[in-house]
C-alpha positions as YAML, in Angstrom:
chain: A
units: angstrom
residues:
- id: 1
  name: UNK
  ca: [-0.64, 47.78, -245.33]
- id: 2
  name: UNK
  ca: [-0.75, 49.39, -241.94]
- id: 3
  name: UNK
  ca: [-2.74, 47.75, -239.17]
- id: 4
  name: UNK
  ca: [-6.20, 49.31, -239.01]
- id: 5
  name: UNK
  ca: [-5.80, 51.03, -242.40]
- id: 6
  name: UNK
  ca: [-8.55, 50.65, -244.97]
- id: 7
  name: UNK
  ca: [-8.01, 49.75, -248.62]
- id: 8
  name: UNK
  ca: [-8.60, 53.43, -249.46]
- id: 9
  name: UNK
  ca: [-5.84, 54.43, -247.02]
- id: 10
  name: UNK
  ca: [-3.46, 51.89, -248.59]
- id: 11
  name: UNK
  ca: [-4.36, 53.11, -252.07]
- id: 12
  name: UNK
  ca: [-3.86, 56.73, -250.99]
- id: 13
  name: UNK
  ca: [-0.47, 55.93, -249.47]
- id: 14
  name: UNK
  ca: [0.64, 54.08, -252.60]
- id: 15
  name: UNK
  ca: [-0.53, 57.00, -254.73]
- id: 16
  name: UNK
  ca: [1.35, 59.43, -252.48]
- id: 17
  name: UNK
  ca: [4.64, 57.54, -252.86]
- id: 18
  name: UNK
  ca: [4.10, 57.17, -256.63]
- id: 19
  name: UNK
  ca: [3.56, 60.93, -256.91]
- id: 20
  name: UNK
  ca: [6.70, 61.59, -254.83]
- id: 21
  name: UNK
  ca: [8.76, 59.29, -257.10]
- id: 22
  name: UNK
  ca: [7.33, 60.88, -260.26]
- id: 23
  name: UNK
  ca: [7.81, 64.39, -258.95]
- id: 24
  name: UNK
  ca: [11.36, 63.79, -257.82]
- id: 25
  name: UNK
  ca: [12.10, 62.15, -261.15]
- id: 26
  name: UNK
  ca: [10.93, 65.23, -263.08]
- id: 27
  name: UNK
  ca: [12.64, 67.96, -261.09]
- id: 28
  name: UNK
  ca: [16.26, 68.81, -260.53]
- id: 29
  name: UNK
  ca: [17.17, 68.54, -256.86]
- id: 30
  name: UNK
  ca: [17.48, 72.31, -256.54]
- id: 31
  name: UNK
  ca: [13.85, 72.79, -257.63]
- id: 32
  name: UNK
  ca: [12.20, 70.51, -255.09]
- id: 33
  name: UNK
  ca: [9.41, 72.24, -253.14]
- id: 34
  name: UNK
  ca: [10.84, 71.07, -249.80]
- id: 35
  name: UNK
  ca: [13.07, 74.17, -249.73]
- id: 36
  name: UNK
  ca: [11.42, 76.56, -247.27]
- id: 37
  name: UNK
  ca: [12.58, 79.56, -249.33]
- id: 38
  name: UNK
  ca: [10.81, 78.29, -252.45]
- id: 39
  name: UNK
  ca: [7.50, 79.91, -251.51]
- id: 40
  name: UNK
  ca: [9.24, 83.28, -251.22]
- id: 41
  name: UNK
  ca: [11.03, 82.85, -254.56]
- id: 42
  name: UNK
  ca: [7.84, 81.75, -256.35]
- id: 43
  name: UNK
  ca: [6.00, 84.72, -254.86]
- id: 44
  name: UNK
  ca: [8.75, 87.06, -256.08]
- id: 45
  name: UNK
  ca: [8.60, 85.56, -259.59]
- id: 46
  name: UNK
  ca: [4.80, 85.92, -259.66]
- id: 47
  name: UNK
  ca: [5.03, 89.51, -258.43]
- id: 48
  name: UNK
  ca: [7.55, 90.35, -261.17]
- id: 49
  name: UNK
  ca: [5.33, 88.75, -263.84]
- id: 50
  name: UNK
  ca: [2.32, 90.69, -262.52]
- id: 51
  name: UNK
  ca: [4.25, 93.96, -262.52]
- id: 52
  name: UNK
  ca: [5.34, 93.32, -266.12]
- id: 53
  name: UNK
  ca: [1.72, 92.61, -267.08]
- id: 54
  name: UNK
  ca: [0.61, 95.89, -265.49]
- id: 55
  name: UNK
  ca: [3.16, 97.77, -267.60]
- id: 56
  name: UNK
  ca: [1.55, 96.42, -270.81]
- id: 57
  name: UNK
  ca: [-1.31, 98.21, -272.55]
- id: 58
  name: UNK
  ca: [-4.67, 96.47, -272.08]
- id: 59
  name: UNK
  ca: [-8.09, 97.21, -273.49]
- id: 60
  name: UNK
  ca: [-10.59, 98.14, -270.79]
- id: 61
  name: UNK
  ca: [-12.80, 95.29, -269.65]
- id: 62
  name: UNK
  ca: [-16.45, 95.52, -270.61]
- id: 63
  name: UNK
  ca: [-18.97, 95.82, -267.82]
- id: 64
  name: UNK
  ca: [-20.44, 92.47, -268.92]
- id: 65
  name: UNK
  ca: [-17.01, 90.83, -268.45]
- id: 66
  name: UNK
  ca: [-16.68, 92.37, -264.99]
- id: 67
  name: UNK
  ca: [-20.15, 91.08, -264.01]
- id: 68
  name: UNK
  ca: [-19.25, 87.60, -265.34]
- id: 69
  name: UNK
  ca: [-16.01, 87.67, -263.38]
- id: 70
  name: UNK
  ca: [-17.83, 88.64, -260.19]
- id: 71
  name: UNK
  ca: [-20.35, 85.86, -260.77]
- id: 72
  name: UNK
  ca: [-17.54, 83.36, -261.41]
- id: 73
  name: UNK
  ca: [-15.97, 84.43, -258.11]
- id: 74
  name: UNK
  ca: [-19.11, 83.26, -256.30]
- id: 75
  name: UNK
  ca: [-18.49, 79.79, -257.72]
- id: 76
  name: UNK
  ca: [-14.84, 79.94, -256.63]
- id: 77
  name: UNK
  ca: [-15.93, 80.67, -253.06]
- id: 78
  name: UNK
  ca: [-18.62, 77.99, -253.14]
- id: 79
  name: UNK
  ca: [-16.08, 75.25, -253.92]
- id: 80
  name: UNK
  ca: [-15.12, 75.51, -250.23]
- id: 81
  name: UNK
  ca: [-18.66, 74.52, -249.17]
- id: 82
  name: UNK
  ca: [-19.64, 74.51, -245.52]
- id: 83
  name: UNK
  ca: [-16.38, 75.96, -244.17]
- id: 84
  name: UNK
  ca: [-16.69, 79.02, -246.42]
- id: 85
  name: UNK
  ca: [-20.41, 79.56, -245.84]
- id: 86
  name: UNK
  ca: [-20.00, 79.40, -242.07]
- id: 87
  name: UNK
  ca: [-17.22, 82.02, -242.07]
- id: 88
  name: UNK
  ca: [-14.27, 79.76, -241.30]
- id: 89
  name: UNK
  ca: [-12.34, 81.36, -244.16]
- id: 90
  name: UNK
  ca: [-13.37, 85.00, -243.73]
- id: 91
  name: UNK
  ca: [-9.98, 86.15, -242.50]
- id: 92
  name: UNK
  ca: [-6.38, 85.01, -242.33]
- id: 93
  name: UNK
  ca: [-6.88, 84.21, -238.65]
- id: 94
  name: UNK
  ca: [-9.98, 82.08, -239.16]
- id: 95
  name: UNK
  ca: [-8.42, 80.39, -242.22]
- id: 96
  name: UNK
  ca: [-5.24, 79.59, -240.28]
- id: 97
  name: UNK
  ca: [-7.38, 78.09, -237.51]
- id: 98
  name: UNK
  ca: [-8.66, 75.50, -240.01]
- id: 99
  name: UNK
  ca: [-5.12, 74.10, -240.20]
- id: 100
  name: UNK
  ca: [-4.27, 74.39, -236.50]
- id: 101
  name: UNK
  ca: [-6.60, 74.67, -233.51]
- id: 102
  name: UNK
  ca: [-9.67, 73.51, -235.44]
- id: 103
  name: UNK
  ca: [-7.86, 70.23, -236.23]
- id: 104
  name: UNK
  ca: [-8.03, 69.19, -232.61]
- id: 105
  name: UNK
  ca: [-11.63, 70.22, -232.07]
- id: 106
  name: UNK
  ca: [-14.39, 67.63, -231.97]
- id: 107
  name: UNK
  ca: [-15.64, 68.84, -235.39]
- id: 108
  name: UNK
  ca: [-13.35, 70.00, -238.20]
- id: 109
  name: UNK
  ca: [-15.38, 72.27, -240.51]
- id: 110
  name: UNK
  ca: [-12.98, 71.60, -243.39]
- id: 111
  name: UNK
  ca: [-13.06, 67.81, -243.25]
- id: 112
  name: UNK
  ca: [-16.05, 66.63, -241.21]
- id: 113
  name: UNK
  ca: [-18.98, 68.25, -243.01]
- id: 114
  name: UNK
  ca: [-20.93, 65.64, -244.97]
- id: 115
  name: UNK
  ca: [-21.79, 65.58, -248.67]
- id: 116
  name: UNK
  ca: [-25.29, 66.97, -248.10]
- id: 117
  name: UNK
  ca: [-24.10, 69.82, -245.86]
- id: 118
  name: UNK
  ca: [-21.41, 70.92, -248.33]
- id: 119
  name: UNK
  ca: [-23.78, 70.64, -251.30]
- id: 120
  name: UNK
  ca: [-26.41, 72.71, -249.48]
- id: 121
  name: UNK
  ca: [-23.77, 75.34, -248.68]
- id: 122
  name: UNK
  ca: [-22.73, 75.40, -252.35]
- id: 123
  name: UNK
  ca: [-26.31, 75.97, -253.50]
- id: 124
  name: UNK
  ca: [-26.97, 78.60, -250.82]
- id: 125
  name: UNK
  ca: [-23.89, 80.64, -251.70]
- id: 126
  name: UNK
  ca: [-24.68, 80.70, -255.42]
- id: 127
  name: UNK
  ca: [-28.45, 80.60, -255.39]
- id: 128
  name: UNK
  ca: [-28.84, 77.31, -257.23]
- id: 129
  name: UNK
  ca: [-31.57, 74.72, -256.91]
- id: 130
  name: UNK
  ca: [-30.71, 71.06, -256.22]
- id: 131
  name: UNK
  ca: [-31.24, 69.96, -259.86]
- id: 132
  name: UNK
  ca: [-28.73, 72.61, -261.00]
- id: 133
  name: UNK
  ca: [-25.89, 70.72, -259.30]
- id: 134
  name: UNK
  ca: [-25.17, 67.83, -261.67]
- id: 135
  name: UNK
  ca: [-22.49, 66.19, -259.51]
- id: 136
  name: UNK
  ca: [-20.48, 67.01, -256.41]
- id: 137
  name: UNK
  ca: [-17.79, 65.11, -254.58]
- id: 138
  name: UNK
  ca: [-16.65, 66.55, -251.26]
- id: 139
  name: UNK
  ca: [-13.57, 64.38, -250.91]
- id: 140
  name: UNK
  ca: [-11.18, 64.31, -248.02]
- id: 141
  name: UNK
  ca: [-8.82, 61.86, -249.73]
- id: 142
  name: UNK
  ca: [-5.28, 62.84, -250.70]
- id: 143
  name: UNK
  ca: [-4.90, 63.68, -254.41]
- id: 144
  name: UNK
  ca: [-8.68, 63.64, -254.91]
- id: 145
  name: UNK
  ca: [-9.81, 67.24, -254.62]
- id: 146
  name: UNK
  ca: [-13.41, 68.12, -254.00]
- id: 147
  name: UNK
  ca: [-15.29, 69.30, -257.07]
- id: 148
  name: UNK
  ca: [-18.71, 70.06, -258.41]
- id: 149
  name: UNK
  ca: [-20.39, 70.39, -261.78]
- id: 150
  name: UNK
  ca: [-23.32, 72.78, -262.01]
- id: 151
  name: UNK
  ca: [-25.53, 74.37, -264.63]
- id: 152
  name: UNK
  ca: [-26.15, 78.11, -264.46]
- id: 153
  name: UNK
  ca: [-29.15, 78.62, -266.74]
- id: 154
  name: UNK
  ca: [-29.17, 82.39, -266.29]
- id: 155
  name: UNK
  ca: [-25.63, 82.73, -267.66]
- id: 156
  name: UNK
  ca: [-25.81, 79.66, -269.91]
- id: 157
  name: UNK
  ca: [-22.75, 78.22, -268.15]
- id: 158
  name: UNK
  ca: [-21.69, 74.74, -267.23]
- id: 159
  name: UNK
  ca: [-19.37, 75.19, -264.26]
- id: 160
  name: UNK
  ca: [-16.67, 72.79, -263.10]
- id: 161
  name: UNK
  ca: [-15.45, 73.94, -259.69]
- id: 162
  name: UNK
  ca: [-12.37, 72.28, -258.18]
- id: 163
  name: UNK
  ca: [-11.54, 73.10, -254.58]
- id: 164
  name: UNK
  ca: [-8.04, 74.15, -253.60]
- id: 165
  name: UNK
  ca: [-6.28, 73.63, -250.29]
- id: 166
  name: UNK
  ca: [-8.52, 73.50, -247.24]
- id: 167
  name: UNK
  ca: [-7.53, 70.27, -245.50]
- id: 168
  name: UNK
  ca: [-4.15, 69.19, -244.22]
- id: 169
  name: UNK
  ca: [-3.98, 66.32, -246.71]
- id: 170
  name: UNK
  ca: [-4.37, 68.83, -249.57]
- id: 171
  name: UNK
  ca: [-0.82, 69.93, -248.78]
- id: 172
  name: UNK
  ca: [0.39, 66.61, -250.25]
- id: 173
  name: UNK
  ca: [-0.88, 67.70, -253.65]
- id: 174
  name: UNK
  ca: [0.51, 71.21, -253.13]
- id: 175
  name: UNK
  ca: [4.08, 70.14, -252.41]
- id: 176
  name: UNK
  ca: [4.17, 67.65, -255.29]
- id: 177
  name: UNK
  ca: [2.64, 70.00, -257.88]
- id: 178
  name: UNK
  ca: [4.69, 70.77, -260.96]
- id: 179
  name: UNK
  ca: [4.38, 73.86, -263.11]
- id: 180
  name: UNK
  ca: [3.77, 73.13, -266.80]
- id: 181
  name: UNK
  ca: [3.29, 75.32, -269.88]
- id: 182
  name: UNK
  ca: [-0.39, 75.66, -270.76]
- id: 183
  name: UNK
  ca: [-2.21, 77.86, -273.32]
- id: 184
  name: UNK
  ca: [0.64, 80.34, -273.56]
- id: 185
  name: UNK
  ca: [1.04, 80.55, -269.80]
- id: 186
  name: UNK
  ca: [1.52, 78.05, -267.03]
- id: 187
  name: UNK
  ca: [-0.60, 75.80, -264.84]
- id: 188
  name: UNK
  ca: [-0.04, 73.47, -261.93]
- id: 189
  name: UNK
  ca: [-0.02, 69.72, -262.55]
...
């Protein structure tokens, strides 16, 4: 391994290279995510699919479904813990700062907040008590996203929240993600 690197760093590096090999092995060269125009093309494809969906007839959503969706959105926000609660993701500018100028600051709100601070932020944003959060892992390791499992007694839900990109190392998972067919649609693997 590298001098000064921990076993976790070595394991993360090995996992990174394994994921690169597996990803490259599954995709034709022309579909690799390293192409800077790929984000634009994917966005265009998603926009076309959304427009087609809008053209279809849909039954109106019930008010109960809308309330459930709004409640679920609170959980989506809470997966970002301390950084979200403190307003570091309130705008494009503040979100972009998490990946740029905040990285050189003495405290990175995305990566330096401890387990307890993030868990407290999660509970505060949703209104949960400590026993309602069954498990939480606020990871900063590559390919190990932060997650939580909580019980919402009011809604009779068990919630698994998995955080998306917030830290620079999350980009490793983003660029090696593959799209797969799932439940009649697609998901990222």
